[in-house]
Short mmCIF file of C-alpha atoms and ligand atoms in Angstrom, two decimals:
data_model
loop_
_atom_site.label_atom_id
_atom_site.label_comp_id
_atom_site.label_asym_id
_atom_site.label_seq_id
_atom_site.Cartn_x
_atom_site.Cartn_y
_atom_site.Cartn_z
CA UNK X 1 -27.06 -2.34 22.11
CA UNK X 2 -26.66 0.00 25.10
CA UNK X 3 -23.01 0.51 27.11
CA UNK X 4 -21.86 1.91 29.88
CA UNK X 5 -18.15 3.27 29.11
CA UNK X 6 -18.40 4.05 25.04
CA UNK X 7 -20.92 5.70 23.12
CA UNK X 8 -21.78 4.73 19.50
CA UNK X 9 -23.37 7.11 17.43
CA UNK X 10 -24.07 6.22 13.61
CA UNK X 11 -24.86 9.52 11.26
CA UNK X 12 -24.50 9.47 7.53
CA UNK X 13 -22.87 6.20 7.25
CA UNK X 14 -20.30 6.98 9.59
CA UNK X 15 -20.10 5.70 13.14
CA UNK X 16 -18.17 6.90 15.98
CA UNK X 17 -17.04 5.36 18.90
CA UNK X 18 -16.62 7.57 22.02
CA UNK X 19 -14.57 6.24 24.74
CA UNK X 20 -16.22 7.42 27.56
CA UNK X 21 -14.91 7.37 31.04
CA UNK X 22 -13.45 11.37 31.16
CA UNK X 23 -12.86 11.17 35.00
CA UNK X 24 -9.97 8.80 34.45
CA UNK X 25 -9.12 10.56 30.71
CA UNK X 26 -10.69 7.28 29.51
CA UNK X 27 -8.86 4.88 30.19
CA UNK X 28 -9.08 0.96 29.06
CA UNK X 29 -10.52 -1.44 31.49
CA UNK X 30 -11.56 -4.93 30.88
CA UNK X 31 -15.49 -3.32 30.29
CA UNK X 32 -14.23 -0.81 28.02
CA UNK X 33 -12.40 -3.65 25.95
CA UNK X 34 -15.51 -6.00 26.34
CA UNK X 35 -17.68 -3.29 24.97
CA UNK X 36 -15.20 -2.02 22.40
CA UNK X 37 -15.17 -5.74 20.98
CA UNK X 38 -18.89 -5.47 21.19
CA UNK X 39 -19.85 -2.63 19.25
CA UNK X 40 -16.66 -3.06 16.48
CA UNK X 41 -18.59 -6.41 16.15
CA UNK X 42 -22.02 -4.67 15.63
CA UNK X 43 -20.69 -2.43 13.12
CA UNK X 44 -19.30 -5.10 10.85
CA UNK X 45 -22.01 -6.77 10.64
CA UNK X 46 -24.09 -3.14 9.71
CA UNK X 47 -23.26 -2.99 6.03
CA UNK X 48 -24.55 0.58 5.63
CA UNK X 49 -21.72 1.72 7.85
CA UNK X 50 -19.21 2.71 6.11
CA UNK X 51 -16.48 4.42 7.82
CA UNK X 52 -15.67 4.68 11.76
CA UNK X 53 -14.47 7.54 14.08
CA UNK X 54 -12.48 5.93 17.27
CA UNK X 55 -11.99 9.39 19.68
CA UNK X 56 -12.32 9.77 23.87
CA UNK X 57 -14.63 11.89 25.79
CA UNK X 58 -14.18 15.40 26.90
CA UNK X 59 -11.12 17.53 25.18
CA UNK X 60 -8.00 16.25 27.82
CA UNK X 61 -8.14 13.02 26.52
CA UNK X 62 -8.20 10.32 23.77
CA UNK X 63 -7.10 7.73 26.14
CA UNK X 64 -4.13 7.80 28.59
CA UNK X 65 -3.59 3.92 28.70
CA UNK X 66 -4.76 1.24 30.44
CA UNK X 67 -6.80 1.49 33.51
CA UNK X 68 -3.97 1.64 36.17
CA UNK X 69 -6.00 0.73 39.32
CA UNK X 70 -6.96 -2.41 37.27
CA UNK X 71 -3.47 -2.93 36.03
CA UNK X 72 -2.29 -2.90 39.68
CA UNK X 73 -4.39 -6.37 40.55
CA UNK X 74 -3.35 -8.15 37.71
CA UNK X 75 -1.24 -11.52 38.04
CA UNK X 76 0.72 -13.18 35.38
CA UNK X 77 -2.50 -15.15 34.13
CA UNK X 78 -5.08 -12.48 34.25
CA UNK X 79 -2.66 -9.97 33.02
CA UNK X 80 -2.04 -12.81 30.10
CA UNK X 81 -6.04 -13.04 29.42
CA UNK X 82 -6.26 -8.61 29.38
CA UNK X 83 -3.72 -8.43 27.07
CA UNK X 84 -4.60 -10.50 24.55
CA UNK X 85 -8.13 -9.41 24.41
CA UNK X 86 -6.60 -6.10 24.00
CA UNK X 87 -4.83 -7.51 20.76
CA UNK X 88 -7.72 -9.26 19.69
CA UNK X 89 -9.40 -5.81 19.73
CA UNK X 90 -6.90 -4.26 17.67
CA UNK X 91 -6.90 -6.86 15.05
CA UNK X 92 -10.80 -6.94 14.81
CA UNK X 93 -10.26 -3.27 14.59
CA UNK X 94 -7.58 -3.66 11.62
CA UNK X 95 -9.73 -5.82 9.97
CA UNK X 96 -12.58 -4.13 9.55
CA UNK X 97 -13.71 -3.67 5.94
CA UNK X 98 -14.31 0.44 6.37
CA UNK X 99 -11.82 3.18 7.00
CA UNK X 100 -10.73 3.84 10.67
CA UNK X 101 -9.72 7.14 11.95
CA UNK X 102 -8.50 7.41 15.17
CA UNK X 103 -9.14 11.13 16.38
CA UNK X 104 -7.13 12.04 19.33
CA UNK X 105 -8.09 14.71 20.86
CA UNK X 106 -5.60 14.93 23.90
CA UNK X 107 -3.26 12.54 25.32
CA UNK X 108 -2.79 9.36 23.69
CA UNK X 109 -0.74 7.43 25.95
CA UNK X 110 0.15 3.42 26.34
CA UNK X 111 -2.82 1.52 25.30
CA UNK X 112 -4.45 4.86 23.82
CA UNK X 113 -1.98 5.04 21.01
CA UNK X 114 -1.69 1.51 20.80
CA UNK X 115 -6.01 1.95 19.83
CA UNK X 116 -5.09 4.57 17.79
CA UNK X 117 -2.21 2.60 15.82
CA UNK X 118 -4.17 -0.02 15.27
CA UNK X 119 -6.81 2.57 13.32
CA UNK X 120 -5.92 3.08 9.60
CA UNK X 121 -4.45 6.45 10.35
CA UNK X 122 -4.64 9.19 12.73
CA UNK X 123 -5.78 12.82 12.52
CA UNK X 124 -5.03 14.55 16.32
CA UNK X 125 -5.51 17.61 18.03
CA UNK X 126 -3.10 20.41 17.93
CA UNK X 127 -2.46 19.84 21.72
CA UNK X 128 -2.22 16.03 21.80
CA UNK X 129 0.63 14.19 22.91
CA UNK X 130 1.42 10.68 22.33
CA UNK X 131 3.71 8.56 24.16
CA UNK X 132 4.27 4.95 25.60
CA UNK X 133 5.48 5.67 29.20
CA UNK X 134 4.78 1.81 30.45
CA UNK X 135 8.43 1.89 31.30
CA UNK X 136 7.22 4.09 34.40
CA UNK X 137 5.12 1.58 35.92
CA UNK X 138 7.78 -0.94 35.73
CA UNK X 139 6.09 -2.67 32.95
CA UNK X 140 6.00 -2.65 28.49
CA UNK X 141 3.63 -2.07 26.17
CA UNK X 142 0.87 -4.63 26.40
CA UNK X 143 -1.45 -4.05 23.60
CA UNK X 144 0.87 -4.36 20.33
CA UNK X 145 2.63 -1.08 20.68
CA UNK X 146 6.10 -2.93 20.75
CA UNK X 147 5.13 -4.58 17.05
CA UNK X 148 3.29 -1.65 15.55
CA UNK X 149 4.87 1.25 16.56
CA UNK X 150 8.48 0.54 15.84
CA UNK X 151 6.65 -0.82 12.32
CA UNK X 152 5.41 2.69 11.85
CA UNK X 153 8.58 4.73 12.96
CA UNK X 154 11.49 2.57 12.83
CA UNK X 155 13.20 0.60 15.75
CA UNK X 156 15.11 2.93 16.76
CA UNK X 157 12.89 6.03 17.75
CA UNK X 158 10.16 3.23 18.77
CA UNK X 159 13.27 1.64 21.25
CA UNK X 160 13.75 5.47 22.34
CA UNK X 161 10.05 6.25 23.10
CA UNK X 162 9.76 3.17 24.92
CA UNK X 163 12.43 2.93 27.07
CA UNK X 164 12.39 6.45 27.75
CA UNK X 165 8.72 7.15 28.07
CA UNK X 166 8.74 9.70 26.40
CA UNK X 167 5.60 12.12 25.12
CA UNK X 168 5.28 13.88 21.29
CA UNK X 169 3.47 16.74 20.90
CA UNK X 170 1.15 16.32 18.09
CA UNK X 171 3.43 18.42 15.67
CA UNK X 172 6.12 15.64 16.32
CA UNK X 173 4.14 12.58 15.95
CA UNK X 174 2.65 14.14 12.61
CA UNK X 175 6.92 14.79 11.52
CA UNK X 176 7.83 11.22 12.40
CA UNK X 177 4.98 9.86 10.56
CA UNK X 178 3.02 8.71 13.28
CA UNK X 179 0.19 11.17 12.96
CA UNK X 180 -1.41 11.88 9.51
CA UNK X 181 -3.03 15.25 10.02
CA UNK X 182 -2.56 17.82 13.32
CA UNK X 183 -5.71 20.01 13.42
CA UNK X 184 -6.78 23.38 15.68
CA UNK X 185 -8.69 21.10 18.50
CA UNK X 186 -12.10 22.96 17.84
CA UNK X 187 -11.60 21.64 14.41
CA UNK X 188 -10.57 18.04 14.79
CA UNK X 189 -13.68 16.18 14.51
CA UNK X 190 -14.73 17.69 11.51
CA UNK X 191 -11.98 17.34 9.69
CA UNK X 192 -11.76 13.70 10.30
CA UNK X 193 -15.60 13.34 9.59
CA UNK X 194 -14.56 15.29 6.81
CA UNK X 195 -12.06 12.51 5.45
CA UNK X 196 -14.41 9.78 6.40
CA UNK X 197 -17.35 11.24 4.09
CA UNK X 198 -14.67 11.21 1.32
CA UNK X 199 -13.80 7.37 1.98
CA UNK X 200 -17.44 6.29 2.74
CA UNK X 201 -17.96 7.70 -1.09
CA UNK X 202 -15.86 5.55 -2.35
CA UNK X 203 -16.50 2.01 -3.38
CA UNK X 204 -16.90 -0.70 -0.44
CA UNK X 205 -14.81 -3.73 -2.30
CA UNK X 206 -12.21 -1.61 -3.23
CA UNK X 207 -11.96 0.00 0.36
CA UNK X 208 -11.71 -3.23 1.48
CA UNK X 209 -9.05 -4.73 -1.20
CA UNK X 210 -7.12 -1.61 -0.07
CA UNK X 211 -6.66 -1.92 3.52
CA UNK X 212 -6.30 -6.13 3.08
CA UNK X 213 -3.60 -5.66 0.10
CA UNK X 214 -1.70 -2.96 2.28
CA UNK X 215 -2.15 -4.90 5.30
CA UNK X 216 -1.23 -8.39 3.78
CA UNK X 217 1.62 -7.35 1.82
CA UNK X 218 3.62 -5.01 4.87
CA UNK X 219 5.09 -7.59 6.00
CA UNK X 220 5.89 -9.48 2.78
CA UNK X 221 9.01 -9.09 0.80
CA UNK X 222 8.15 -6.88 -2.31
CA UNK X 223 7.86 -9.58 -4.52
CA UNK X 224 4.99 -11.42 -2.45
CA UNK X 225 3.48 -7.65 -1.29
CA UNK X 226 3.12 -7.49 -5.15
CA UNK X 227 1.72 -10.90 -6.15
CA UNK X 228 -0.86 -10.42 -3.04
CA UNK X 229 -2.18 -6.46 -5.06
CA UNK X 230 -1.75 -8.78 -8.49
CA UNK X 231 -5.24 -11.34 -7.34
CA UNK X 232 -6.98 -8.38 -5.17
CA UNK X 233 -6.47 -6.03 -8.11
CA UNK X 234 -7.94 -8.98 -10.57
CA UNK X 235 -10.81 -9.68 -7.75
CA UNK X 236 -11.69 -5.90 -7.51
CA UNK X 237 -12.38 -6.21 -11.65
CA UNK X 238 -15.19 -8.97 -11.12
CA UNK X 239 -17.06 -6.03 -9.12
CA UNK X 240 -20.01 -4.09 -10.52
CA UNK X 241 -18.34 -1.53 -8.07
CA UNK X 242 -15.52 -1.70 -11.11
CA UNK X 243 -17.72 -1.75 -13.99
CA UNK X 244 -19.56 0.90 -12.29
CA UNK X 245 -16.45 3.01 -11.65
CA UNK X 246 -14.75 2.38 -15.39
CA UNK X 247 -18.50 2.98 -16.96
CA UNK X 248 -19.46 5.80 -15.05
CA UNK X 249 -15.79 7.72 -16.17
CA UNK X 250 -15.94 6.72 -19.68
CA UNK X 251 -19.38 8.41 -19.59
CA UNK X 252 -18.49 11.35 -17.57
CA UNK X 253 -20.94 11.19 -14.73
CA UNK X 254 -20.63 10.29 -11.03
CA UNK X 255 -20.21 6.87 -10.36
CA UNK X 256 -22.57 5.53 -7.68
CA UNK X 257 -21.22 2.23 -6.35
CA UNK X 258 -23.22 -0.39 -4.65
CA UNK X 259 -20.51 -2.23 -2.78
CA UNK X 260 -20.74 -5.13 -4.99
N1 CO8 C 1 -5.49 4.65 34.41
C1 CO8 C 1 -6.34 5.00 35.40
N2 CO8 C 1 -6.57 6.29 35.75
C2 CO8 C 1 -5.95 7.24 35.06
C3 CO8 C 1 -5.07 6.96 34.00
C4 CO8 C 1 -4.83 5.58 33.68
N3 CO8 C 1 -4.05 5.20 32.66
N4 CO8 C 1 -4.57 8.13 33.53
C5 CO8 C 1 -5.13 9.11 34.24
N5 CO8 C 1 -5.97 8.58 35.17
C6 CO8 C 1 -6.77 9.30 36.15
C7 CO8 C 1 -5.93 9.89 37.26
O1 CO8 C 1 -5.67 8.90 38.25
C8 CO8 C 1 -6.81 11.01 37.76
O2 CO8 C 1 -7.82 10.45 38.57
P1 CO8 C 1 -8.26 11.20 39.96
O3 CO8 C 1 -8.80 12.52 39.50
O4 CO8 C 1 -9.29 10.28 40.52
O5 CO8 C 1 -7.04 11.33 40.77
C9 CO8 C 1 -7.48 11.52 36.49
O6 CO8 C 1 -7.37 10.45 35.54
C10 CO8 C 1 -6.81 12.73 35.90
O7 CO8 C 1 -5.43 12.44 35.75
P2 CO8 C 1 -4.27 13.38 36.35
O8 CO8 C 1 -4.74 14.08 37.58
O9 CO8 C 1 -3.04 12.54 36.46
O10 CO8 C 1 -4.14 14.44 35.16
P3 CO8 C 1 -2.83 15.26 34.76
O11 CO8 C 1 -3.28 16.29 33.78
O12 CO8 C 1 -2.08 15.71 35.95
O13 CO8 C 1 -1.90 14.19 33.99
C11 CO8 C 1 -1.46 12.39 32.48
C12 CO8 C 1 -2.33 13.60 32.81
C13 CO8 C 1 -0.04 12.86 32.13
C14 CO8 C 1 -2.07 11.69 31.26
C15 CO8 C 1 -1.41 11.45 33.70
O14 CO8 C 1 -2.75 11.19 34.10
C16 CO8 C 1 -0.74 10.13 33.42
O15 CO8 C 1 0.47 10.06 33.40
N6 CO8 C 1 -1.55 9.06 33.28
C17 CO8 C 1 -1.04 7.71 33.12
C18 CO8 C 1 -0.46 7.49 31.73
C19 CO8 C 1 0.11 6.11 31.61
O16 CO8 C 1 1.03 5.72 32.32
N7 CO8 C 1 -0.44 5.31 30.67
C20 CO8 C 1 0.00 3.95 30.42
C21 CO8 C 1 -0.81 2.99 31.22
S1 CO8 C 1 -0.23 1.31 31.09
C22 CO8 C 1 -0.82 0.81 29.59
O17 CO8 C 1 -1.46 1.53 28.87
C23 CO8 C 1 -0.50 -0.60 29.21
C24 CO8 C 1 -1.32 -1.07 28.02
C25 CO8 C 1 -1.28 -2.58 27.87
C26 CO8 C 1 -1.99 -3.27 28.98
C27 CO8 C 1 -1.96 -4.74 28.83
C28 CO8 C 1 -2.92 -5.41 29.79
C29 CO8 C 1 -2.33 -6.45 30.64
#
């Protein structure tokens, strides 16, 4: 499939996603949703893929929010209908059976780091920043940032960067555990393709068992978190991928999993 405002490339297994609209540091409009929803879907479905790179053109920005000028027509119903197919993106994105690394390589702002929250983790650029300065526009986070942000770093610093606006450089996002890995910007992609050749090794049903058990159980009490890991633990043993694993060990070879 061919689009205008990302690129998808697929090398090695791995697949990257380019956001690609540098003149306005990429930002989100409707077609860049439309497409991202697109391709997200085409990778699913591709069950050689096994890990995904989400990063923006050019090196100013991952993406610095939603498209303003578009934001600026909106109404209450049309702004109803962008926002939650921006959600809807982020869940298909979160739900997607491979690892997800957001790599932000510049400024990561409103509905940029809300894209890059919804990724499994991110590795950024030793000049990003990250921020949610809706507030400045008059307006809040529209694309889950209120939910997962203040998930990921409490209420109380997400409360703070919201109503302030406020920016992190990439060495403070990485402290308050929004950021997994800050990189020299040369440096950035590989060491997230780096990390995704690592995961894509591993075996697809336990990828998969890993991000839904971690996902299921974060909002669980402990007790039901636990229960939830208890049947994906005992559905990860009727795998070959686990015989394969256990066998290959015991033997002392490589294992080489089939995602079965
Ligand atoms: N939307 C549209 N255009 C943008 C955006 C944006 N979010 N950000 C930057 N641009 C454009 C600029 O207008 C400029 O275009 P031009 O060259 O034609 O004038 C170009 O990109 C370069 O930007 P700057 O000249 O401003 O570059 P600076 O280096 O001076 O500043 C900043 C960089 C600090 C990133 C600055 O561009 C900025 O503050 N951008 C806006 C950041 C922002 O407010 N983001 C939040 C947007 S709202 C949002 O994300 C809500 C998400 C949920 C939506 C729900 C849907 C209903």
């Amino acid at each position: 499939m061919s689009y205008e405002t990302i690129e998808v490339n697929v090398a090695e297994a791995i697949a990257t996603i380019t956001i690609n609209r540098p003149k306005a540091l990429n930002a989100l409009n409707q077609q860049v949703i439309a497409e991202m929803h697109a391709a997200v879907d085409e990778i699913a479905a591709n069950e050689n893929i096994r890990a995904l790179l989400i990063t923006g053109a050019g090196d100013k920005a991952f993406v610095a929010g939603a498209d303003i000028s578009e934001l600026a027509k909106l109404n209450p119903v049309s702004a109803k209908h962008f926002a939650s197919r921006g959600h809807e993106l982020m869940f298909k994105i979160e739900a997607l059976p491979i690892a997800v690394i957001a790599v932000v390589n510049g400024f990561a702002l409103g509905g940029g780091l809300e894209l890059a929250l919804s990724c499994d983790f991110i590795y950024a650029a030793d000049n990003a920043k990250v921020g949610q300065p809706e507030i400045n526009l008059g307006i809040i986070p529209g694309f889950g940032g209120t939910q997962r942000l203040a998930r990921i770093v409490g209420r109380n610093l997400a409360r703070e960067m919201i109503l302030t606006g406020m920016m992190l450089s990439a060495e403070e996002a990485e402290k308050k555990g929004i950021v997994n890995r800050v990189v020299p910007a040369a440096e950035l992609m590989e060491a997230a393709g780096k990390t995704a050749k690592t995961i894509a090794r591993k075996g697809r049903v336990s990828v998969q068992a890993t991000k839904q058990t971690i996902a299921n159980g974060m909002d669980a009490d402990l007790e039901t978190g636990c229960k939830i890991e208890i049947n994906a633990f005992a559905l990860c043993m009727a795998s070959e991928d686990a015989k394969e694993g256990t066998s290959a060990f015991l033997e002392k070879r490589k294992p080489e999993f089939k995602g079965k």
